[in-house]
mmCIF file of C-alpha atoms in Angstrom:
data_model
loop_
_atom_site.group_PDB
_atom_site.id
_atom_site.type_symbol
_atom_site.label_atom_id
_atom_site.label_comp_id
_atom_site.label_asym_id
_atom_site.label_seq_id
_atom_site.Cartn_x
_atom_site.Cartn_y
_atom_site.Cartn_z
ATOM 1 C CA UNK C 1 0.000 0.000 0.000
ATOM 2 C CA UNK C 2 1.100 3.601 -1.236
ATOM 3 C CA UNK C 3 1.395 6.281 0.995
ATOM 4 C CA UNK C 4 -0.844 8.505 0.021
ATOM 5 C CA UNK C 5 -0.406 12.301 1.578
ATOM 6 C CA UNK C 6 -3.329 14.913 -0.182
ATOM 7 C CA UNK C 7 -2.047 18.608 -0.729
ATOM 8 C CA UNK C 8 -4.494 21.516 -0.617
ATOM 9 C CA UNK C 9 -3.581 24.941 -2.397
ATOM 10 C CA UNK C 10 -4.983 27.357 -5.195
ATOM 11 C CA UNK C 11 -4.692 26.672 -9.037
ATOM 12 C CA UNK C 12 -1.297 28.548 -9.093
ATOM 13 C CA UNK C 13 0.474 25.724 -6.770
ATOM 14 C CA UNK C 14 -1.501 22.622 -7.826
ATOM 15 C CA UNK C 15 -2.501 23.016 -11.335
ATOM 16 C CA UNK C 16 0.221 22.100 -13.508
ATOM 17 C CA UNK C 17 0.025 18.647 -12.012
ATOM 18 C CA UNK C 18 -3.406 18.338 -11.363
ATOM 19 C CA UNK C 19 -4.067 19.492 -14.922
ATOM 20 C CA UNK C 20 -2.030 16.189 -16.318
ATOM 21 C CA UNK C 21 -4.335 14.062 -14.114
ATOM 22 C CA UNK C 22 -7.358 15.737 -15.240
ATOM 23 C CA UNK C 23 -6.494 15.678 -19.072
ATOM 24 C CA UNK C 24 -5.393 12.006 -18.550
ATOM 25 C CA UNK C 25 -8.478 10.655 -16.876
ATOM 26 C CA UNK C 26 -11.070 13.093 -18.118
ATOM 27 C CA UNK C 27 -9.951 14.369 -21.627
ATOM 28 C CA UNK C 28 -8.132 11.097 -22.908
ATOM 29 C CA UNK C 29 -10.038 8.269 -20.867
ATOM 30 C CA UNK C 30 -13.611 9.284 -20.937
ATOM 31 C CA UNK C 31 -13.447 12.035 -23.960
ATOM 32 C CA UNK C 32 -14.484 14.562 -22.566
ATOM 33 C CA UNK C 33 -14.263 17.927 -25.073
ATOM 34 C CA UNK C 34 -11.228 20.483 -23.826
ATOM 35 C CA UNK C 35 -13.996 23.381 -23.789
ATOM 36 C CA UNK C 36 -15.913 21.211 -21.479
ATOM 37 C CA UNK C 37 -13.038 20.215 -19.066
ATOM 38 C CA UNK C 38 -11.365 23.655 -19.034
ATOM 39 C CA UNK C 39 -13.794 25.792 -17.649
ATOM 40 C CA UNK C 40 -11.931 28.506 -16.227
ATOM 41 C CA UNK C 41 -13.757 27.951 -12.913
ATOM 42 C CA UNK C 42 -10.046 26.711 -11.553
ATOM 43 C CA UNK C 43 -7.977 29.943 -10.164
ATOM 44 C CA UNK C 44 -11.658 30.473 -7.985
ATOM 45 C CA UNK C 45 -11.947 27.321 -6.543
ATOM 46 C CA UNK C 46 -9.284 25.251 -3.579
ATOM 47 C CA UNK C 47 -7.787 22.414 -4.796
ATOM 48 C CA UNK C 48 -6.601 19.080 -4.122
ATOM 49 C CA UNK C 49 -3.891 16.679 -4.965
ATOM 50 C CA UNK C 50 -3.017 13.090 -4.126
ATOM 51 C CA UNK C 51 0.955 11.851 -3.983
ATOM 52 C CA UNK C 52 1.455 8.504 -3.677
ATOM 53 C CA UNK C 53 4.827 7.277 -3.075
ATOM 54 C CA UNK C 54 6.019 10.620 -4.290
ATOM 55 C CA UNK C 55 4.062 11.000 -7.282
ATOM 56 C CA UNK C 56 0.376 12.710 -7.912
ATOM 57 C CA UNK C 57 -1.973 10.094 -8.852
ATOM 58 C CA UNK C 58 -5.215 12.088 -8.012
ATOM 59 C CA UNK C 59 -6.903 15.376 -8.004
ATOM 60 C CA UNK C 60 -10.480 17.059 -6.965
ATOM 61 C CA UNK C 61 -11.320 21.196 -6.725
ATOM 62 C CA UNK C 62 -13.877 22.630 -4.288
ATOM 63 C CA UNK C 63 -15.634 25.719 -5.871
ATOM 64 C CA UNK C 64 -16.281 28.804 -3.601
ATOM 65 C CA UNK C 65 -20.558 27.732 -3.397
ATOM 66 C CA UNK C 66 -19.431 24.084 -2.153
ATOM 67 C CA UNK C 67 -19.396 21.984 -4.713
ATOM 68 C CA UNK C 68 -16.839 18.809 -4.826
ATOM 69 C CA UNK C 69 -15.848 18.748 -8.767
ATOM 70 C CA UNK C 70 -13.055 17.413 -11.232
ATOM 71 C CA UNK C 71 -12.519 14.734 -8.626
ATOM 72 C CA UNK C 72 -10.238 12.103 -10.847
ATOM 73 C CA UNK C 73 -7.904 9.231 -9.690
ATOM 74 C CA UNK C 74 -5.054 8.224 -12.436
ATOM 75 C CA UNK C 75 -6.141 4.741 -13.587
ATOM 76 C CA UNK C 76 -3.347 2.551 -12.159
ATOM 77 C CA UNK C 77 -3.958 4.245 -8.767
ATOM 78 C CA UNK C 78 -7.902 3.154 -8.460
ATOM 79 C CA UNK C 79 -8.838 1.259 -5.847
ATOM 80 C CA UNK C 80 -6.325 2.142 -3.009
ATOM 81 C CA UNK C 81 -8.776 4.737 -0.928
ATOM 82 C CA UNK C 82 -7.304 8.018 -3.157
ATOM 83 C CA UNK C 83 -10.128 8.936 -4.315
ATOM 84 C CA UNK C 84 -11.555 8.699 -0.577
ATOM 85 C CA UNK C 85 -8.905 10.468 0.676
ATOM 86 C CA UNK C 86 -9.161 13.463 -2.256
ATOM 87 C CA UNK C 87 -13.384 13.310 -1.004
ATOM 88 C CA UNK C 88 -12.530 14.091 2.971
ATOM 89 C CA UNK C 89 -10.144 16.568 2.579
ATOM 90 C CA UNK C 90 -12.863 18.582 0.231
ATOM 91 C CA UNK C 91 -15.105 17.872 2.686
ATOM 92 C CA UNK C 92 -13.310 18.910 5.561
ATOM 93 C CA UNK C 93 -12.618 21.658 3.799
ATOM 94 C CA UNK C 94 -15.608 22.835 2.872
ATOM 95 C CA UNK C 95 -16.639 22.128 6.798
ATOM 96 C CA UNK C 96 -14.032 24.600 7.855
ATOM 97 C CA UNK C 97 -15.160 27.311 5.472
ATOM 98 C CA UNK C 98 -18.426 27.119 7.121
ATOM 99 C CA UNK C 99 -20.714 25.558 4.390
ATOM 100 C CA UNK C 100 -23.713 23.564 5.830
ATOM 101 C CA UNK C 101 -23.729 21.028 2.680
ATOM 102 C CA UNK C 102 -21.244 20.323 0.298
ATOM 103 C CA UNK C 103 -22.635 19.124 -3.465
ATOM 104 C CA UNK C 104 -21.748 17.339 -6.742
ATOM 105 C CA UNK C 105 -22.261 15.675 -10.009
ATOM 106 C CA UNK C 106 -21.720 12.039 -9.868
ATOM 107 C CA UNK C 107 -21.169 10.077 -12.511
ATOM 108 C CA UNK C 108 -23.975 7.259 -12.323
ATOM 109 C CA UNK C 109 -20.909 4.658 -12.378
ATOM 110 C CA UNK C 110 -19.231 6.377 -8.938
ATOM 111 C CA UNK C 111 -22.675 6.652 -6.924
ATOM 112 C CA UNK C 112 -22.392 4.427 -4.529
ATOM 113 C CA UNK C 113 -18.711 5.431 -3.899
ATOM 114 C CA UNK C 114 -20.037 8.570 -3.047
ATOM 115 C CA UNK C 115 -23.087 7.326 -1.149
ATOM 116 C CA UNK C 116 -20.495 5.095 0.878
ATOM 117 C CA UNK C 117 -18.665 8.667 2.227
ATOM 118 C CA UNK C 118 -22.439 9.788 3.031
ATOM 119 C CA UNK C 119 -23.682 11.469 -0.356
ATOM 120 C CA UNK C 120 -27.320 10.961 -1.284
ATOM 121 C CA UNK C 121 -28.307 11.508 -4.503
ATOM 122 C CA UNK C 122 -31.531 13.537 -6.147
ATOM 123 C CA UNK C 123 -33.011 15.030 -9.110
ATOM 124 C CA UNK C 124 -33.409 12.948 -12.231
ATOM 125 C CA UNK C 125 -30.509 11.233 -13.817
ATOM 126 C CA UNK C 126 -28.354 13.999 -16.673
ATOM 127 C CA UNK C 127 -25.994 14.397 -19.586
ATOM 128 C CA UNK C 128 -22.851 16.130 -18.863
ATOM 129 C CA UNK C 129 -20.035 15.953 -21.587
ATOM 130 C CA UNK C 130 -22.092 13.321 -22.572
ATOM 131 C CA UNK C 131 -21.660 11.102 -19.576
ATOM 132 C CA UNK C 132 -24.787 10.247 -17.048
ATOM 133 C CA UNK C 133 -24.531 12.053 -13.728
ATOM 134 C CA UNK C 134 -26.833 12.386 -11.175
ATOM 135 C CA UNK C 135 -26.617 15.188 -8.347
ATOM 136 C CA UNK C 136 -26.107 14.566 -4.895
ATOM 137 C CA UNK C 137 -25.084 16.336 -1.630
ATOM 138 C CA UNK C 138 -23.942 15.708 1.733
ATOM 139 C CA UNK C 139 -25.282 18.193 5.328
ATOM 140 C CA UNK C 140 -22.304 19.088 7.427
ATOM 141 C CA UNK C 141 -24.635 20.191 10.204
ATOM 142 C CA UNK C 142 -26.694 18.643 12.719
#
């Protein structure tokens, strides 16, 4: 098992690595269009980045109205509790900031990893980039 630390910073610090993850995972894996995955949300929003064993394998970006987005895990790092890891920190983040809910778009395929960290999902089932998602959200109070 890696050890897996998760950095937090703005765009500035993180972006030229967490950029690579995103254009691997998002951009070459699942196709998403450059205009859709470039959105020029990043320089508002905190971000987050996963080293494992020195390198960074995963990524996520909280946006100032508390929403948990770009949230990717490099392919041959799946399945060793990054993508957990990348979730609680923007949580915990998100806590300390003061939000009373944090929110997302889930890919249909990653709902019940999400609903395992306490996300429940609504609304009706979407397109985005041409990919299902379904919204969901999480109370950090009471």
């Amino acid at each position: 098992m890696p050890r897996i630390e998760i950095r937090e910073g703005d765009w500035a610090t993180l972006g030229a690595a967490a950029g690579e993850i995103r254009r691997a995972v998002f951009i070459e894996e699942q196709q998403v269009p450059l205009e859709e995955e470039w959105d020029g949300r990043d320089p508002d929003c905190l971000h987050f980045l996963a080293i494992a064993d020195g390198r960074p394998v995963g990524t996520a970006r909280l946006l100032p109205d508390a929403h948990i987005g770009r949230v990717a895990v490099l392919a041959e790092a799946r399945g060793l509790g990054i993508g957990a890891a990348l979730m609680r920190a923007a949580i915990e983040a998100a806590r300390r900031h003061g939000h009373p809910c944090v929110a997302l778009a889930a890919q249909t395929h990653a709902l019940a990893f999400y609903e395992n960290l306490g996300f429940q999902a609504f609304g009706d089932e979407f397109l985005d980039a041409g990919i299902p998602h379904r919204n969901m959200q999480l109370p950090l109070r009471g």
